[in-house]
Every structure is written in C-alpha cells, then in structure tokens.
Amino acid sequence: MRKIDFKSLPHHIAIVMDGNGRWAQRQGVGRIFGHIKGVKTVKHVVRACREMGIKFLTLYAFSMENWDRPDREVQALMKLLEKYLHSEEREMLDNNIRLLSIGNLEFLKDPIKKALLESTRKTSQNTGMTLILALSYGGRDEITEAAKKMATDAMEGRIPPQEITKEVFARYLYTANIPDPDLIIRTSGEYRLSNFLLWQSAYAELYFTEVLWPDFTREELMKAIADYQQRQRRFGLTSEQITKDFD
Ligand code: IPE
Ligand code: IPE
Ligand code: MG
C-alpha cells in the first residue's frame, strides 16, 4: 500500500469521474456497460474515502452539458442514478454518511428527485463523511444562478451592494456550507475541469491520471493522496511564510 500520512489527509476530495465510454469501447461493448462498471467504482471509492477518514467527497456524476448526449445514454445514466440512490441509502445510514447534492435538480425526473431528497433528509443528521453528488451540475450555471439570487436580494434591499464580498457571494452558491475542495482528481487523461467547481477550485490541488474511471481503484486513490501530500500549498504566499506558519 502506498505511504500516506493519515494525519494530513485532504479534508475535501472532488473527483471528475471520466472515461466510462472509452473503457467500454476498449472492451468492445456499448458505452452503457462502462457506466455500469463506473457505478461499481463509485461504491468502492466512497467506501475507501469513508474508511480513510475523508470528511467531504464530491463526485461529478452528471454535468449540465451531459444532458445533450444521445437520449438513450441520458436515460440509462438516469436509471443507474436512481438504482444507485435506492441501493446505497442503507449503506449511507449504516455508515454515518451524509448525502448532499449540488446542481440544477429541476431537470431531474420526479422519481430521481424524490429519491435524492429522501436520502438527503434521512441522512441529514449523520456526522461521518459528507458525500456530495454533482448532478445536472455546471459551474457557470451555478455562478449565474447565484448572481441572479444576489441581484434580487440587492434590488429588494436585503443586501446593500457595497456589502457584497467574496464570502457573501459564496453563500449563494450550491456549496454554501461546504468547504472548498483541497484535491481535485480527474481520471482518463483529460486535463480540464469541464465546468466543475469553477469558483471553489481556486486553490485546489489538481491531480490527473490516465486511468479510466471504471479501472480506478483504492490504490489509485492512495497514489493521488500521496501526490497531494508532496505539494506545498502556498495560497499566494512565499515558501518561507508557509514554513514559518508551521513552526
Ligand atoms: C464519464 O464518462 C461519465 C459521465 C460523463 C456521465 P464518459 O461517459 O464521459 O466517458 P468518455 O469520456 O466518453 O470515455
Ligand atoms: C465531465 O466529463 C463530466 C462528468 C464526469 C460527469 P465529460 O466527459 O462530460 O467532459 P468533456 O466533455 O470530456 O469535457
Ligand atoms: Mg468523458
């Protein structure tokens, strides 16, 4: 097992789970099979993070742009999501996992929305890991919606424009009560964020791997964390300032 320091784990890991389609293609099967295998990886990774003591895990499961994929694939992904929510609720309740979601849920069909809200409600008192599903999520959509809400509050006198700060703005985002991610992992050898956590990723450490999501394992996760632990997060300061702060 890779050497990681359990005392300095990233507080919040966010993952762009990419490569299901290519995995399926390489096996000579339809894309949907890649998504089915991808759900298995989700279960393993959620368990690994919980066992390790990660406090927040965000999974990019479906982007706003993914709605434009062929209808058959969208329907299959939605079915898988619904099945996942039903099958994992027990696991979340038994393991003290709190479920949250970020994204525009209005686009989701009623049974999925219902399952999601039910599991969120039932797990809301859990104090172990928080699992955040980014569903029907787009970073620019999130920021635009936040600006719209804030503008309404300003217009109606609830917030004077001169009192708007970045902290105030962040409270209008889907992630209002969620800390920023420390580590963002993207699988499948793509080096981009694809509209994921644009505001929140300002100082996240980024980790890219060629491994396709269905092949991602606990060992790969450990590798990402070990890599993260080699980095010095400076937040704009100098190295000397950072090391002095730790003295
Ligand atoms: C990620 O895998 C899953 C979703 C975006 C829902 P992809 O379906 O994007 O797989 P590739 O990138 O086509 O291989
Ligand atoms: C990002 O993957 C979205 C999710 C993993 C849910 P995509 O496969 O949609 O991203 P692009 O199109 O390659 O940028
Ligand atoms: Mg992809």
PDB file of C-alpha atoms and ligand atoms in Angstrom:
ATOM      1  CA  MET A   1       0.000   0.000   0.000  1.00  0.00           C
ATOM      2  CA  ARG A   2       1.194   3.465  -0.879  1.00  0.00           C
ATOM      3  CA  LYS A   3       2.543   5.534   2.027  1.00  0.00           C
ATOM      4  CA  ILE A   4       0.168   8.256   3.007  1.00  0.00           C
ATOM      5  CA  ASP A   5       0.058  10.368   6.127  1.00  0.00           C
ATOM      6  CA  PHE A   6      -3.315   9.837   7.745  1.00  0.00           C
ATOM      7  CA  LYS A   7      -2.820  12.931   9.870  1.00  0.00           C
ATOM      8  CA  SER A   8      -2.782  15.300   6.900  1.00  0.00           C
ATOM      9  CA  LEU A   9      -5.446  13.958   4.602  1.00  0.00           C
ATOM     10  CA  PRO A  10      -7.210  16.340   2.232  1.00  0.00           C
ATOM     11  CA  HIS A  11     -10.350  17.492   4.015  1.00  0.00           C
ATOM     12  CA  HIS A  12     -12.350  17.560   0.782  1.00  0.00           C
ATOM     13  CA  ILE A  13     -11.657  15.436  -2.311  1.00  0.00           C
ATOM     14  CA  ALA A  14     -13.595  16.100  -5.523  1.00  0.00           C
ATOM     15  CA  ILE A  15     -13.473  13.740  -8.490  1.00  0.00           C
ATOM     16  CA  VAL A  16     -14.267  14.159 -12.182  1.00  0.00           C
ATOM     17  CA  MET A  17     -15.154  10.549 -12.927  1.00  0.00           C
ATOM     18  CA  ASP A  18     -14.292  10.353 -16.601  1.00  0.00           C
ATOM     19  CA  GLY A  19     -13.602   7.615 -19.118  1.00  0.00           C
ATOM     20  CA  ASN A  20     -16.558   5.214 -18.850  1.00  0.00           C
ATOM     21  CA  GLY A  21     -17.283   5.395 -22.576  1.00  0.00           C
ATOM     22  CA  ARG A  22     -13.702   4.754 -23.638  1.00  0.00           C
ATOM     23  CA  TRP A  23     -13.411   1.888 -21.170  1.00  0.00           C
ATOM     24  CA  ALA A  24     -16.460   0.252 -22.771  1.00  0.00           C
ATOM     25  CA  GLN A  25     -15.137   0.883 -26.264  1.00  0.00           C
ATOM     26  CA  ARG A  26     -11.873  -0.838 -25.376  1.00  0.00           C
ATOM     27  CA  GLN A  27     -13.812  -3.857 -24.151  1.00  0.00           C
ATOM     28  CA  GLY A  28     -15.792  -3.861 -27.374  1.00  0.00           C
ATOM     29  CA  VAL A  29     -19.090  -3.241 -25.579  1.00  0.00           C
ATOM     30  CA  GLY A  30     -21.621  -0.375 -25.558  1.00  0.00           C
ATOM     31  CA  ARG A  31     -20.966   2.818 -23.558  1.00  0.00           C
ATOM     32  CA  ILE A  32     -23.692   1.936 -21.047  1.00  0.00           C
ATOM     33  CA  PHE A  33     -21.595  -1.000 -19.803  1.00  0.00           C
ATOM     34  CA  GLY A  34     -18.874   1.487 -18.985  1.00  0.00           C
ATOM     35  CA  HIS A  35     -21.325   3.451 -16.872  1.00  0.00           C
ATOM     36  CA  ILE A  36     -22.452   0.278 -15.091  1.00  0.00           C
ATOM     37  CA  LYS A  37     -18.840  -0.543 -14.242  1.00  0.00           C
ATOM     38  CA  GLY A  38     -18.354   3.112 -13.261  1.00  0.00           C
ATOM     39  CA  VAL A  39     -21.040   2.812 -10.587  1.00  0.00           C
ATOM     40  CA  LYS A  40     -19.108  -0.103  -9.068  1.00  0.00           C
ATOM     41  CA  THR A  41     -16.051   2.142  -8.856  1.00  0.00           C
ATOM     42  CA  VAL A  42     -18.174   4.809  -7.154  1.00  0.00           C
ATOM     43  CA  LYS A  43     -19.136   2.334  -4.442  1.00  0.00           C
ATOM     44  CA  HIS A  44     -15.509   1.274  -3.862  1.00  0.00           C
ATOM     45  CA  VAL A  45     -14.231   4.845  -3.773  1.00  0.00           C
ATOM     46  CA  VAL A  46     -16.953   6.046  -1.390  1.00  0.00           C
ATOM     47  CA  ARG A  47     -16.095   3.171   0.929  1.00  0.00           C
ATOM     48  CA  ALA A  48     -12.350   3.796   0.684  1.00  0.00           C
ATOM     49  CA  CYS A  49     -12.736   7.507   1.472  1.00  0.00           C
ATOM     50  CA  ARG A  50     -15.015   6.830   4.410  1.00  0.00           C
ATOM     51  CA  GLU A  51     -12.678   4.208   5.859  1.00  0.00           C
ATOM     52  CA  MET A  52      -9.719   6.523   5.444  1.00  0.00           C
ATOM     53  CA  GLY A  53     -11.459   9.362   7.261  1.00  0.00           C
ATOM     54  CA  ILE A  54     -12.035  11.818   4.401  1.00  0.00           C
ATOM     55  CA  LYS A  55     -14.642  14.335   5.587  1.00  0.00           C
ATOM     56  CA  PHE A  56     -16.020  15.543   2.222  1.00  0.00           C
ATOM     57  CA  LEU A  57     -16.160  13.709  -1.086  1.00  0.00           C
ATOM     58  CA  THR A  58     -17.727  15.322  -4.151  1.00  0.00           C
ATOM     59  CA  LEU A  59     -18.379  13.200  -7.233  1.00  0.00           C
ATOM     60  CA  TYR A  60     -19.083  14.796 -10.602  1.00  0.00           C
ATOM     61  CA  ALA A  61     -21.729  12.364 -11.797  1.00  0.00           C
ATOM     62  CA  PHE A  62     -23.583  14.292 -14.490  1.00  0.00           C
ATOM     63  CA  SER A  63     -22.851  17.687 -15.965  1.00  0.00           C
ATOM     64  CA  MET A  64     -25.245  20.256 -17.338  1.00  0.00           C
ATOM     65  CA  GLU A  65     -23.666  19.630 -20.752  1.00  0.00           C
ATOM     66  CA  ASN A  66     -24.216  15.864 -20.439  1.00  0.00           C
ATOM     67  CA  TRP A  67     -27.958  16.463 -20.990  1.00  0.00           C
ATOM     68  CA  ASP A  68     -27.097  16.925 -24.675  1.00  0.00           C
ATOM     69  CA  ARG A  69     -25.788  13.369 -25.078  1.00  0.00           C
ATOM     70  CA  PRO A  70     -27.914  10.896 -27.077  1.00  0.00           C
ATOM     71  CA  ASP A  71     -31.233  10.334 -25.366  1.00  0.00           C
ATOM     72  CA  ARG A  72     -30.583   6.638 -24.843  1.00  0.00           C
ATOM     73  CA  GLU A  73     -27.403   7.326 -22.882  1.00  0.00           C
ATOM     74  CA  VAL A  74     -29.023  10.051 -20.779  1.00  0.00           C
ATOM     75  CA  GLN A  75     -31.914   7.726 -19.912  1.00  0.00           C
ATOM     76  CA  ALA A  76     -29.519   4.920 -19.000  1.00  0.00           C
ATOM     77  CA  LEU A  77     -27.472   7.225 -16.761  1.00  0.00           C
ATOM     78  CA  MET A  78     -30.627   8.416 -15.013  1.00  0.00           C
ATOM     79  CA  LYS A  79     -31.768   4.812 -14.433  1.00  0.00           C
ATOM     80  CA  LEU A  80     -28.359   3.971 -12.961  1.00  0.00           C
ATOM     81  CA  LEU A  81     -28.522   7.001 -10.725  1.00  0.00           C
ATOM     82  CA  GLU A  82     -31.947   6.047  -9.443  1.00  0.00           C
ATOM     83  CA  LYS A  83     -30.795   2.472  -8.783  1.00  0.00           C
ATOM     84  CA  TYR A  84     -27.695   3.750  -7.020  1.00  0.00           C
ATOM     85  CA  LEU A  85     -29.723   6.001  -4.732  1.00  0.00           C
ATOM     86  CA  HIS A  86     -32.034   3.158  -3.773  1.00  0.00           C
ATOM     87  CA  SER A  87     -29.291   0.612  -3.227  1.00  0.00           C
ATOM     88  CA  GLU A  88     -26.938   2.906  -1.309  1.00  0.00           C
ATOM     89  CA  GLU A  89     -29.312   4.544   1.149  1.00  0.00           C
ATOM     90  CA  ARG A  90     -28.860   1.665   3.626  1.00  0.00           C
ATOM     91  CA  GLU A  91     -25.080   1.848   3.250  1.00  0.00           C
ATOM     92  CA  MET A  92     -25.154   5.583   3.981  1.00  0.00           C
ATOM     93  CA  LEU A  93     -27.379   5.177   7.027  1.00  0.00           C
ATOM     94  CA  ASP A  94     -25.277   2.313   8.390  1.00  0.00           C
ATOM     95  CA  ASN A  95     -22.019   4.158   7.882  1.00  0.00           C
ATOM     96  CA  ASN A  96     -22.878   7.621   9.144  1.00  0.00           C
ATOM     97  CA  ILE A  97     -22.640   9.171   5.655  1.00  0.00           C
ATOM     98  CA  ARG A  98     -24.490  12.401   4.980  1.00  0.00           C
ATOM     99  CA  LEU A  99     -25.713  12.827   1.410  1.00  0.00           C
ATOM    100  CA  LEU A 100     -25.896  16.203  -0.325  1.00  0.00           C
ATOM    101  CA  SER A 101     -26.252  17.195  -3.957  1.00  0.00           C
ATOM    102  CA  ILE A 102     -25.226  20.208  -5.981  1.00  0.00           C
ATOM    103  CA  GLY A 103     -26.649  21.142  -9.367  1.00  0.00           C
ATOM    104  CA  ASN A 104     -29.894  22.110 -11.028  1.00  0.00           C
ATOM    105  CA  LEU A 105     -32.230  19.426  -9.735  1.00  0.00           C
ATOM    106  CA  GLU A 106     -35.202  20.860 -11.625  1.00  0.00           C
ATOM    107  CA  PHE A 107     -34.054  18.982 -14.704  1.00  0.00           C
ATOM    108  CA  LEU A 108     -34.182  15.618 -12.959  1.00  0.00           C
ATOM    109  CA  LYS A 109     -37.276  13.451 -13.300  1.00  0.00           C
ATOM    110  CA  ASP A 110     -39.577  13.273 -10.269  1.00  0.00           C
ATOM    111  CA  PRO A 111     -38.700   9.765  -9.004  1.00  0.00           C
ATOM    112  CA  ILE A 112     -34.991  10.630  -9.000  1.00  0.00           C
ATOM    113  CA  LYS A 113     -35.553  13.982  -7.378  1.00  0.00           C
ATOM    114  CA  LYS A 114     -37.693  12.281  -4.767  1.00  0.00           C
ATOM    115  CA  ALA A 115     -35.137   9.533  -4.056  1.00  0.00           C
ATOM    116  CA  LEU A 116     -32.394  12.127  -3.808  1.00  0.00           C
ATOM    117  CA  LEU A 117     -34.317  14.408  -1.447  1.00  0.00           C
ATOM    118  CA  GLU A 118     -35.449  11.441   0.675  1.00  0.00           C
ATOM    119  CA  SER A 119     -31.919  10.101   1.123  1.00  0.00           C
ATOM    120  CA  THR A 120     -30.664  13.610   1.809  1.00  0.00           C
ATOM    121  CA  ARG A 121     -33.288  14.083   4.504  1.00  0.00           C
ATOM    122  CA  LYS A 122     -32.775  10.670   6.084  1.00  0.00           C
ATOM    123  CA  THR A 123     -29.001  11.094   6.278  1.00  0.00           C
ATOM    124  CA  SER A 124     -29.008  14.757   7.281  1.00  0.00           C
ATOM    125  CA  GLN A 125     -28.057  14.064  10.903  1.00  0.00           C
ATOM    126  CA  ASN A 126     -25.091  11.866  10.004  1.00  0.00           C
ATOM    127  CA  THR A 127     -21.753  13.199  11.131  1.00  0.00           C
ATOM    128  CA  GLY A 128     -19.217  10.974   9.353  1.00  0.00           C
ATOM    129  CA  MET A 129     -18.298  11.642   5.757  1.00  0.00           C
ATOM    130  CA  THR A 130     -20.368  14.006   3.615  1.00  0.00           C
ATOM    131  CA  LEU A 131     -20.924  12.620   0.118  1.00  0.00           C
ATOM    132  CA  ILE A 132     -21.851  15.299  -2.404  1.00  0.00           C
ATOM    133  CA  LEU A 133     -23.220  14.275  -5.788  1.00  0.00           C
ATOM    134  CA  ALA A 134     -22.777  16.873  -8.511  1.00  0.00           C
ATOM    135  CA  LEU A 135     -25.804  16.172 -10.673  1.00  0.00           C
ATOM    136  CA  SER A 136     -27.061  18.257 -13.529  1.00  0.00           C
ATOM    137  CA  TYR A 137     -24.215  20.481 -12.396  1.00  0.00           C
ATOM    138  CA  GLY A 138     -22.404  23.252 -14.228  1.00  0.00           C
ATOM    139  CA  GLY A 139     -20.017  25.718 -12.629  1.00  0.00           C
ATOM    140  CA  ARG A 140     -21.043  28.628 -14.815  1.00  0.00           C
ATOM    141  CA  ASP A 141     -24.728  27.837 -14.265  1.00  0.00           C
ATOM    142  CA  GLU A 142     -24.093  27.796 -10.525  1.00  0.00           C
ATOM    143  CA  ILE A 143     -22.345  31.162 -10.595  1.00  0.00           C
ATOM    144  CA  THR A 144     -25.014  32.701 -12.838  1.00  0.00           C
ATOM    145  CA  GLU A 145     -27.813  31.456 -10.573  1.00  0.00           C
ATOM    146  CA  ALA A 146     -26.003  32.805  -7.516  1.00  0.00           C
ATOM    147  CA  ALA A 147     -25.593  36.202  -9.175  1.00  0.00           C
ATOM    148  CA  LYS A 148     -29.271  36.241 -10.061  1.00  0.00           C
ATOM    149  CA  LYS A 149     -30.356  35.486  -6.487  1.00  0.00           C
ATOM    150  CA  MET A 150     -27.943  38.000  -5.065  1.00  0.00           C
ATOM    151  CA  ALA A 151     -29.088  40.690  -7.504  1.00  0.00           C
ATOM    152  CA  THR A 152     -32.680  40.064  -6.428  1.00  0.00           C
ATOM    153  CA  ASP A 153     -31.695  40.395  -2.762  1.00  0.00           C
ATOM    154  CA  ALA A 154     -29.843  43.613  -3.562  1.00  0.00           C
ATOM    155  CA  MET A 155     -32.751  45.039  -5.537  1.00  0.00           C
ATOM    156  CA  GLU A 156     -35.194  44.241  -2.773  1.00  0.00           C
ATOM    157  CA  GLY A 157     -32.951  45.839  -0.178  1.00  0.00           C
ATOM    158  CA  ARG A 158     -31.873  42.693   1.662  1.00  0.00           C
ATOM    159  CA  ILE A 159     -28.208  43.225   0.884  1.00  0.00           C
ATOM    160  CA  PRO A 160     -26.588  46.592   0.163  1.00  0.00           C
ATOM    161  CA  PRO A 161     -24.285  46.180  -2.890  1.00  0.00           C
ATOM    162  CA  GLN A 162     -21.342  47.704  -1.001  1.00  0.00           C
ATOM    163  CA  GLU A 163     -21.559  44.831   1.496  1.00  0.00           C
ATOM    164  CA  ILE A 164     -21.041  42.175  -1.160  1.00  0.00           C
ATOM    165  CA  THR A 165     -17.800  40.313  -0.552  1.00  0.00           C
ATOM    166  CA  LYS A 166     -16.494  37.016  -1.880  1.00  0.00           C
ATOM    167  CA  GLU A 167     -17.632  35.365   1.337  1.00  0.00           C
ATOM    168  CA  VAL A 168     -21.147  36.761   0.879  1.00  0.00           C
ATOM    169  CA  PHE A 169     -21.204  35.645  -2.750  1.00  0.00           C
ATOM    170  CA  ALA A 170     -20.071  32.116  -1.827  1.00  0.00           C
ATOM    171  CA  ARG A 171     -23.143  31.775   0.371  1.00  0.00           C
ATOM    172  CA  TYR A 172     -25.331  31.968  -2.744  1.00  0.00           C
ATOM    173  CA  LEU A 173     -23.621  29.015  -4.399  1.00  0.00           C
ATOM    174  CA  TYR A 174     -24.865  25.403  -4.188  1.00  0.00           C
ATOM    175  CA  THR A 175     -21.847  24.785  -1.981  1.00  0.00           C
ATOM    176  CA  ALA A 176     -22.813  27.417   0.624  1.00  0.00           C
ATOM    177  CA  ASN A 177     -21.965  25.236   3.615  1.00  0.00           C
ATOM    178  CA  ILE A 178     -19.338  23.047   2.033  1.00  0.00           C
ATOM    179  CA  PRO A 179     -15.608  23.803   2.302  1.00  0.00           C
ATOM    180  CA  ASP A 180     -13.638  24.263  -0.931  1.00  0.00           C
ATOM    181  CA  PRO A 181     -12.060  21.104  -2.343  1.00  0.00           C
ATOM    182  CA  ASP A 182      -8.419  20.544  -1.401  1.00  0.00           C
ATOM    183  CA  LEU A 183      -7.773  17.937  -4.060  1.00  0.00           C
ATOM    184  CA  ILE A 184      -9.480  17.531  -7.429  1.00  0.00           C
ATOM    185  CA  ILE A 185      -8.831  14.258  -9.229  1.00  0.00           C
ATOM    186  CA  ARG A 186      -9.662  13.693 -12.890  1.00  0.00           C
ATOM    187  CA  THR A 187      -9.389  10.286 -14.494  1.00  0.00           C
ATOM    188  CA  SER A 188      -8.989   9.261 -18.150  1.00  0.00           C
ATOM    189  CA  GLY A 189      -6.102  11.535 -19.142  1.00  0.00           C
ATOM    190  CA  GLU A 190      -8.154  14.640 -19.845  1.00  0.00           C
ATOM    191  CA  TYR A 191      -6.567  17.799 -18.482  1.00  0.00           C
ATOM    192  CA  ARG A 192      -9.543  20.066 -17.959  1.00  0.00           C
ATOM    193  CA  LEU A 193     -12.214  20.919 -15.407  1.00  0.00           C
ATOM    194  CA  SER A 194     -15.214  20.683 -17.764  1.00  0.00           C
ATOM    195  CA  ASN A 195     -17.253  23.268 -15.860  1.00  0.00           C
ATOM    196  CA  PHE A 196     -16.650  21.626 -12.459  1.00  0.00           C
ATOM    197  CA  LEU A 197     -16.464  23.719  -9.267  1.00  0.00           C
ATOM    198  CA  LEU A 198     -15.107  26.774 -11.099  1.00  0.00           C
ATOM    199  CA  TRP A 199     -15.395  29.117  -8.135  1.00  0.00           C
ATOM    200  CA  GLN A 200     -14.474  26.555  -5.483  1.00  0.00           C
ATOM    201  CA  SER A 201     -11.391  25.196  -7.263  1.00  0.00           C
ATOM    202  CA  ALA A 202      -9.453  28.478  -6.969  1.00  0.00           C
ATOM    203  CA  TYR A 203      -6.755  26.942  -4.760  1.00  0.00           C
ATOM    204  CA  ALA A 204      -7.418  23.232  -5.151  1.00  0.00           C
ATOM    205  CA  GLU A 205      -4.529  20.915  -5.955  1.00  0.00           C
ATOM    206  CA  LEU A 206      -5.187  19.171  -9.259  1.00  0.00           C
ATOM    207  CA  TYR A 207      -4.295  15.550  -9.943  1.00  0.00           C
ATOM    208  CA  PHE A 208      -4.685  13.881 -13.319  1.00  0.00           C
ATOM    209  CA  THR A 209      -4.353  10.204 -14.101  1.00  0.00           C
ATOM    210  CA  GLU A 210      -4.552   8.229 -17.341  1.00  0.00           C
ATOM    211  CA  VAL A 211      -6.557   5.512 -15.586  1.00  0.00           C
ATOM    212  CA  LEU A 212     -10.146   5.302 -16.843  1.00  0.00           C
ATOM    213  CA  TRP A 213     -12.821   5.654 -14.149  1.00  0.00           C
ATOM    214  CA  PRO A 214     -14.020   2.013 -14.294  1.00  0.00           C
ATOM    215  CA  ASP A 215     -10.407   0.936 -13.617  1.00  0.00           C
ATOM    216  CA  PHE A 216      -9.831   3.411 -10.766  1.00  0.00           C
ATOM    217  CA  THR A 217      -9.019   1.595  -7.520  1.00  0.00           C
ATOM    218  CA  ARG A 218      -8.273   2.265  -3.864  1.00  0.00           C
ATOM    219  CA  GLU A 219      -4.591   2.056  -4.776  1.00  0.00           C
ATOM    220  CA  GLU A 220      -5.035   4.788  -7.409  1.00  0.00           C
ATOM    221  CA  LEU A 221      -6.786   6.920  -4.822  1.00  0.00           C
ATOM    222  CA  MET A 222      -3.876   6.415  -2.430  1.00  0.00           C
ATOM    223  CA  LYS A 223      -1.485   7.462  -5.194  1.00  0.00           C
ATOM    224  CA  ALA A 224      -3.423  10.694  -5.694  1.00  0.00           C
ATOM    225  CA  ILE A 225      -3.408  11.432  -1.969  1.00  0.00           C
ATOM    226  CA  ALA A 226       0.300  10.631  -1.663  1.00  0.00           C
ATOM    227  CA  ASP A 227       0.984  13.008  -4.549  1.00  0.00           C
ATOM    228  CA  TYR A 228      -1.151  15.705  -2.901  1.00  0.00           C
ATOM    229  CA  GLN A 229       0.820  15.301   0.312  1.00  0.00           C
ATOM    230  CA  GLN A 230       4.063  16.093  -1.532  1.00  0.00           C
ATOM    231  CA  ARG A 231       2.789  19.509  -2.561  1.00  0.00           C
ATOM    232  CA  GLN A 232       3.280  22.783  -0.789  1.00  0.00           C
ATOM    233  CA  ARG A 233       0.113  24.842  -0.800  1.00  0.00           C
ATOM    234  CA  ARG A 234       1.186  28.458  -0.767  1.00  0.00           C
ATOM    235  CA  PHE A 235      -2.068  30.359  -1.394  1.00  0.00           C
ATOM    236  CA  GLY A 236      -0.054  33.175  -2.928  1.00  0.00           C
ATOM    237  CA  LEU A 237       2.475  33.417  -0.102  1.00  0.00           C
ATOM    238  CA  THR A 238       6.190  32.598  -0.200  1.00  0.00           C
ATOM    239  CA  SER A 239       7.607  29.254   0.877  1.00  0.00           C
ATOM    240  CA  GLU A 240       9.274  30.924   3.859  1.00  0.00           C
ATOM    241  CA  GLN A 241       6.000  32.343   5.090  1.00  0.00           C
ATOM    242  CA  ILE A 242       4.374  28.929   4.884  1.00  0.00           C
ATOM    243  CA  THR A 243       7.104  27.064   6.753  1.00  0.00           C
ATOM    244  CA  LYS A 244       7.261  29.792   9.409  1.00  0.00           C
ATOM    245  CA  ASP A 245       3.496  29.415   9.971  1.00  0.00           C
ATOM    246  CA  PHE A 246       4.016  25.741  10.717  1.00  0.00           C
ATOM    247  CA  ASP A 247       6.735  26.346  13.331  1.00  0.00           C
TER     248      ASP A 247
HETATM  249  C1  IPE B   1     -17.855   9.842 -17.523  1.00  0.00           C
HETATM  250  O1  IPE B   1     -17.522   9.007 -18.576  1.00  0.00           O
HETATM  251  C2  IPE B   1     -19.289   9.676 -17.101  1.00  0.00           C
HETATM  252  C3  IPE B   1     -20.158  10.821 -17.446  1.00  0.00           C
HETATM  253  C4  IPE B   1     -19.772  11.910 -18.030  1.00  0.00           C
HETATM  254  C5  IPE B   1     -21.543  10.694 -17.093  1.00  0.00           C
HETATM  255  P1  IPE B   1     -17.788   9.408 -20.092  1.00  0.00           P
HETATM  256  O2  IPE B   1     -19.139   8.894 -20.474  1.00  0.00           O
HETATM  257  O3  IPE B   1     -17.575  10.859 -20.307  1.00  0.00           O
HETATM  258  O4  IPE B   1     -16.675   8.565 -20.828  1.00  0.00           O
HETATM  259  P2  IPE B   1     -15.773   9.027 -22.043  1.00  0.00           P
HETATM  260  O5  IPE B   1     -15.134  10.316 -21.666  1.00  0.00           O
HETATM  261  O6  IPE B   1     -16.676   9.175 -23.217  1.00  0.00           O
HETATM  262  O7  IPE B   1     -14.782   7.919 -22.208  1.00  0.00           O
HETATM  263  C1  IPE B   2     -17.170  15.646 -17.224  1.00  0.00           C
HETATM  264  O1  IPE B   2     -16.901  14.661 -18.157  1.00  0.00           O
HETATM  265  C2  IPE B   2     -18.485  15.387 -16.565  1.00  0.00           C
HETATM  266  C3  IPE B   2     -18.549  14.240 -15.684  1.00  0.00           C
HETATM  267  C4  IPE B   2     -17.560  13.451 -15.369  1.00  0.00           C
HETATM  268  C5  IPE B   2     -19.832  13.991 -15.091  1.00  0.00           C
HETATM  269  P1  IPE B   2     -17.248  14.860 -19.702  1.00  0.00           P
HETATM  270  O2  IPE B   2     -16.836  13.617 -20.392  1.00  0.00           O
HETATM  271  O3  IPE B   2     -18.650  15.273 -19.867  1.00  0.00           O
HETATM  272  O4  IPE B   2     -16.318  16.092 -20.093  1.00  0.00           O
HETATM  273  P2  IPE B   2     -15.725  16.533 -21.507  1.00  0.00           P
HETATM  274  O5  IPE B   2     -16.880  16.619 -22.445  1.00  0.00           O
HETATM  275  O6  IPE B   2     -14.764  15.486 -21.931  1.00  0.00           O
HETATM  276  O7  IPE B   2     -15.057  17.829 -21.246  1.00  0.00           O
HETATM  277 MG    MG B   3     -15.934  11.943 -20.791  1.00  0.00          MG
END
